[in-house]
PDB file of N, CA and C in Angstrom:
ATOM      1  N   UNK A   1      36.144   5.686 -46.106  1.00 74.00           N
ATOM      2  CA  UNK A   1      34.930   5.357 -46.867  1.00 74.00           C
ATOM      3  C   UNK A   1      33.963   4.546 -46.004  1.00 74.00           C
ATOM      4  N   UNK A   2      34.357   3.765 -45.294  1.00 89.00           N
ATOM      5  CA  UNK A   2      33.272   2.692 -44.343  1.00 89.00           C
ATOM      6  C   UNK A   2      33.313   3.356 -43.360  1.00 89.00           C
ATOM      7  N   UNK A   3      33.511   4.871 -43.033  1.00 89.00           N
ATOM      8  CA  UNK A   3      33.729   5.428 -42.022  1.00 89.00           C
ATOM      9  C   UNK A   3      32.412   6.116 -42.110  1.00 89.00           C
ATOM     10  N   UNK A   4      32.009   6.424 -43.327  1.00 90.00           N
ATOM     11  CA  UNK A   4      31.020   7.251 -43.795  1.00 90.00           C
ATOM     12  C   UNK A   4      29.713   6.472 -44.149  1.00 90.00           C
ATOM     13  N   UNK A   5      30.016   5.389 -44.286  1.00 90.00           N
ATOM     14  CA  UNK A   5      28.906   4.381 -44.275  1.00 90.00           C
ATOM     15  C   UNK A   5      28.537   4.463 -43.136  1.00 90.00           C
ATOM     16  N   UNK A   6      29.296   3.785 -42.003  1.00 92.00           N
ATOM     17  CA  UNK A   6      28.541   3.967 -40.652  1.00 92.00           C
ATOM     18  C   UNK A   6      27.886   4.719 -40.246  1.00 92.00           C
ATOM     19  N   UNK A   7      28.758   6.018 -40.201  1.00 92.00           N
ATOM     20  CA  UNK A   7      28.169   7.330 -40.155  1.00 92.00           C
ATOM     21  C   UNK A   7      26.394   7.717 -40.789  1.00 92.00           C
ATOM     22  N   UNK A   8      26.194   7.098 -42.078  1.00 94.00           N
ATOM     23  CA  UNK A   8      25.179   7.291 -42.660  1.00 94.00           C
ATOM     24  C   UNK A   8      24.038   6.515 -41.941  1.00 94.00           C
ATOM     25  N   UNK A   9      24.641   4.885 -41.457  1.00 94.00           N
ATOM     26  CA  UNK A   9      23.211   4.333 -40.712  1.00 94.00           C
ATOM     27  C   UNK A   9      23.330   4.794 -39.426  1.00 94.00           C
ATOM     28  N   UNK A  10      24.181   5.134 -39.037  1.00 93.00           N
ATOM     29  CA  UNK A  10      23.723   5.729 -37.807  1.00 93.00           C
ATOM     30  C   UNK A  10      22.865   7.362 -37.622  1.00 93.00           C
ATOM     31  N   UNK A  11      23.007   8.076 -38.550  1.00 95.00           N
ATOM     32  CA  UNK A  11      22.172   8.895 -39.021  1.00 95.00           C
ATOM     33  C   UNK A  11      20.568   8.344 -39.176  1.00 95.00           C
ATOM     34  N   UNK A  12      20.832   7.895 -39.754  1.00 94.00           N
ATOM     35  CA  UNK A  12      19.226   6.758 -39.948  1.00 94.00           C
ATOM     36  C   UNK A  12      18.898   6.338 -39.011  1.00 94.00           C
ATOM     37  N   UNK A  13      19.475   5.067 -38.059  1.00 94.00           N
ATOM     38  CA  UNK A  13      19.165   5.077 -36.992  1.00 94.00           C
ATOM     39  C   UNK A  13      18.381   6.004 -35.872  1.00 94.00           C
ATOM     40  N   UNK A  14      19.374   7.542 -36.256  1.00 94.00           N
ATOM     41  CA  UNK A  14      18.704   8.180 -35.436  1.00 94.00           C
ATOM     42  C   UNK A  14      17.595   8.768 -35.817  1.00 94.00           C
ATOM     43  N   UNK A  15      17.280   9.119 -36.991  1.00 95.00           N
ATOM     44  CA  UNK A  15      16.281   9.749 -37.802  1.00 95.00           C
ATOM     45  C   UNK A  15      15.391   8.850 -36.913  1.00 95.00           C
ATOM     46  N   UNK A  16      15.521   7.387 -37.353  1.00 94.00           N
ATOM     47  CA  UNK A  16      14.237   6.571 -36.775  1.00 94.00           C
ATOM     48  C   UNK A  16      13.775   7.100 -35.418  1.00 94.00           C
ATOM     49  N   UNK A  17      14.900   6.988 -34.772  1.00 95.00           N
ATOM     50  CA  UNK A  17      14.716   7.211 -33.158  1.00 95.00           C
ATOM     51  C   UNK A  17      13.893   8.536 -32.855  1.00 95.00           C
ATOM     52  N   UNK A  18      14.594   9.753 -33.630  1.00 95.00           N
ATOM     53  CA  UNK A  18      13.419  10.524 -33.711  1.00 95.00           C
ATOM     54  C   UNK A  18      11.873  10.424 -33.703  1.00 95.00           C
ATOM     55  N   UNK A  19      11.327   9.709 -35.502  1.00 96.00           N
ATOM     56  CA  UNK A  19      10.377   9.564 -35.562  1.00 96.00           C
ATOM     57  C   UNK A  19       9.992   8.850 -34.230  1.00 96.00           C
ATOM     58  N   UNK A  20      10.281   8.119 -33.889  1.00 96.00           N
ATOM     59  CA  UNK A  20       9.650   6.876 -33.244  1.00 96.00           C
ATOM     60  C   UNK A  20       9.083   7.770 -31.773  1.00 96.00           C
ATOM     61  N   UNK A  21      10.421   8.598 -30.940  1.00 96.00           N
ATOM     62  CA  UNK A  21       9.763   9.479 -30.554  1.00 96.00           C
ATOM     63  C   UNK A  21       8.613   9.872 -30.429  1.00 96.00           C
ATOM     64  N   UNK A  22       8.258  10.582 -31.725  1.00 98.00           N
ATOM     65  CA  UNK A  22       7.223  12.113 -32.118  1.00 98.00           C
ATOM     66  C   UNK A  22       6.089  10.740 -31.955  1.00 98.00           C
ATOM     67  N   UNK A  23       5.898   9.548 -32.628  1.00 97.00           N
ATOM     68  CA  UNK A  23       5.295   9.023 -32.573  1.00 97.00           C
ATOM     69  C   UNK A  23       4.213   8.738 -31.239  1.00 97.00           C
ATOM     70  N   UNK A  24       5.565   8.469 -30.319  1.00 97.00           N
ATOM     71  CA  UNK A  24       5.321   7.540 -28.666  1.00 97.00           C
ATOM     72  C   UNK A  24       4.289   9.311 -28.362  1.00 97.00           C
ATOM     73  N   UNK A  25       4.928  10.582 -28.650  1.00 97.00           N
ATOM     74  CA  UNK A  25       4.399  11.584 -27.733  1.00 97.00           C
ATOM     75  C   UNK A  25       3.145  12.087 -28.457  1.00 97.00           C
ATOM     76  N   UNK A  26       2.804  11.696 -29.897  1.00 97.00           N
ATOM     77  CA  UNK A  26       1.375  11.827 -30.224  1.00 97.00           C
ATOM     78  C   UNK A  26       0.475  11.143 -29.494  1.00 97.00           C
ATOM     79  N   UNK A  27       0.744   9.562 -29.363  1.00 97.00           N
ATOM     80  CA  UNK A  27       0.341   8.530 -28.558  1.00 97.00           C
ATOM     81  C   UNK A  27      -0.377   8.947 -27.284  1.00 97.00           C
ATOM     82  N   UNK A  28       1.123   9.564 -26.688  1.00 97.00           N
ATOM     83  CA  UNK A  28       0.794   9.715 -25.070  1.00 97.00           C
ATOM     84  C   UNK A  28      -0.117  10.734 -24.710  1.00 97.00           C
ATOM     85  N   UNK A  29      -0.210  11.640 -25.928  1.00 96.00           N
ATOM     86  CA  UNK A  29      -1.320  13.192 -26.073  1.00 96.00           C
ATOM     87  C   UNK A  29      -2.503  12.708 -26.455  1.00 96.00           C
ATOM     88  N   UNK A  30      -2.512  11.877 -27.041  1.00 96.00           N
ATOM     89  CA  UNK A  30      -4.228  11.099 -27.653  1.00 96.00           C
ATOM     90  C   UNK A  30      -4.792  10.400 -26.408  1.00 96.00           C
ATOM     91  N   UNK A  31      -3.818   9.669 -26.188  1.00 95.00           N
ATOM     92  CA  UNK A  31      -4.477   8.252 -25.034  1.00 95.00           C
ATOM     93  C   UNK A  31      -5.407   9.087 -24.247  1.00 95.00           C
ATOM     94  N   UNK A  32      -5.206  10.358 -23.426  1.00 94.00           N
ATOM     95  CA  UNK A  32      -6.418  10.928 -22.485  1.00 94.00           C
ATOM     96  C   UNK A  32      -7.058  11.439 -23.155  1.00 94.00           C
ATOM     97  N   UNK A  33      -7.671  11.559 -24.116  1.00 93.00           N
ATOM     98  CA  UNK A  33      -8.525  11.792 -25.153  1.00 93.00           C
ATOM     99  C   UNK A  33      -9.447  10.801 -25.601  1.00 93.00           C
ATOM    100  N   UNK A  34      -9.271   9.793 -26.090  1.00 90.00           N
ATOM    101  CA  UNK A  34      -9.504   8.675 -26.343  1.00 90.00           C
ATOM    102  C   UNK A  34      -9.808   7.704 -25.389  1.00 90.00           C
ATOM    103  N   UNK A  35      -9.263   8.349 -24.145  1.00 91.00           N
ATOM    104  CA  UNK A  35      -9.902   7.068 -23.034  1.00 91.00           C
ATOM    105  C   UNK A  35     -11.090   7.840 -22.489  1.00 91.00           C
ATOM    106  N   UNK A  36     -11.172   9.243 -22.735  1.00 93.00           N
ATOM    107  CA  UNK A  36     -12.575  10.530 -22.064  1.00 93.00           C
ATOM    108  C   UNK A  36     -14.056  10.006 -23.383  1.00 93.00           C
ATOM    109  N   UNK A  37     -13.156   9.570 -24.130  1.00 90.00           N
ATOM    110  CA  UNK A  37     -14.423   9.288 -25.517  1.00 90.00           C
ATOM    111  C   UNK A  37     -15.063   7.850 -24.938  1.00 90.00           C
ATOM    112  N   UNK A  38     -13.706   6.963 -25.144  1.00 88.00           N
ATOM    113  CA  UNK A  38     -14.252   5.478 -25.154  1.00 88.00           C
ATOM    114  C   UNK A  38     -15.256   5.358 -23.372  1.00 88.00           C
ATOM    115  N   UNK A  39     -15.279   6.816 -22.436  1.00 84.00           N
ATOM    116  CA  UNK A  39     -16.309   6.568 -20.832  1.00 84.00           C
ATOM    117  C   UNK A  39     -17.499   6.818 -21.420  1.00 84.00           C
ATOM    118  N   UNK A  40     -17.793   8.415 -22.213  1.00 72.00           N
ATOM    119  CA  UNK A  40     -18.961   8.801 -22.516  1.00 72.00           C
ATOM    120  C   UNK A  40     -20.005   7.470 -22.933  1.00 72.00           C
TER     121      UNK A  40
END
């Protein structure tokens, strides 16, 4: 039973890690975008 608990936040954990991911690589796809706007 606490085997499956763990199991569950570490699921979560990773979910996060995912998002957090997708996040960093929207980021890193905008930034040269956003730095070509903020020269004009």
């Amino acid at each position: 039973m606490e085997f499956l608990l763990h199991l569950r936040e570490l699921s979560n954990s990773v979910n996060f890690f995912h998002v957090f991911l997708r996040v960093e690589l929207i980021l890193s796809l905008l930034n040269p975008i956003v730095q070509t706007h903020l020269r004009k």
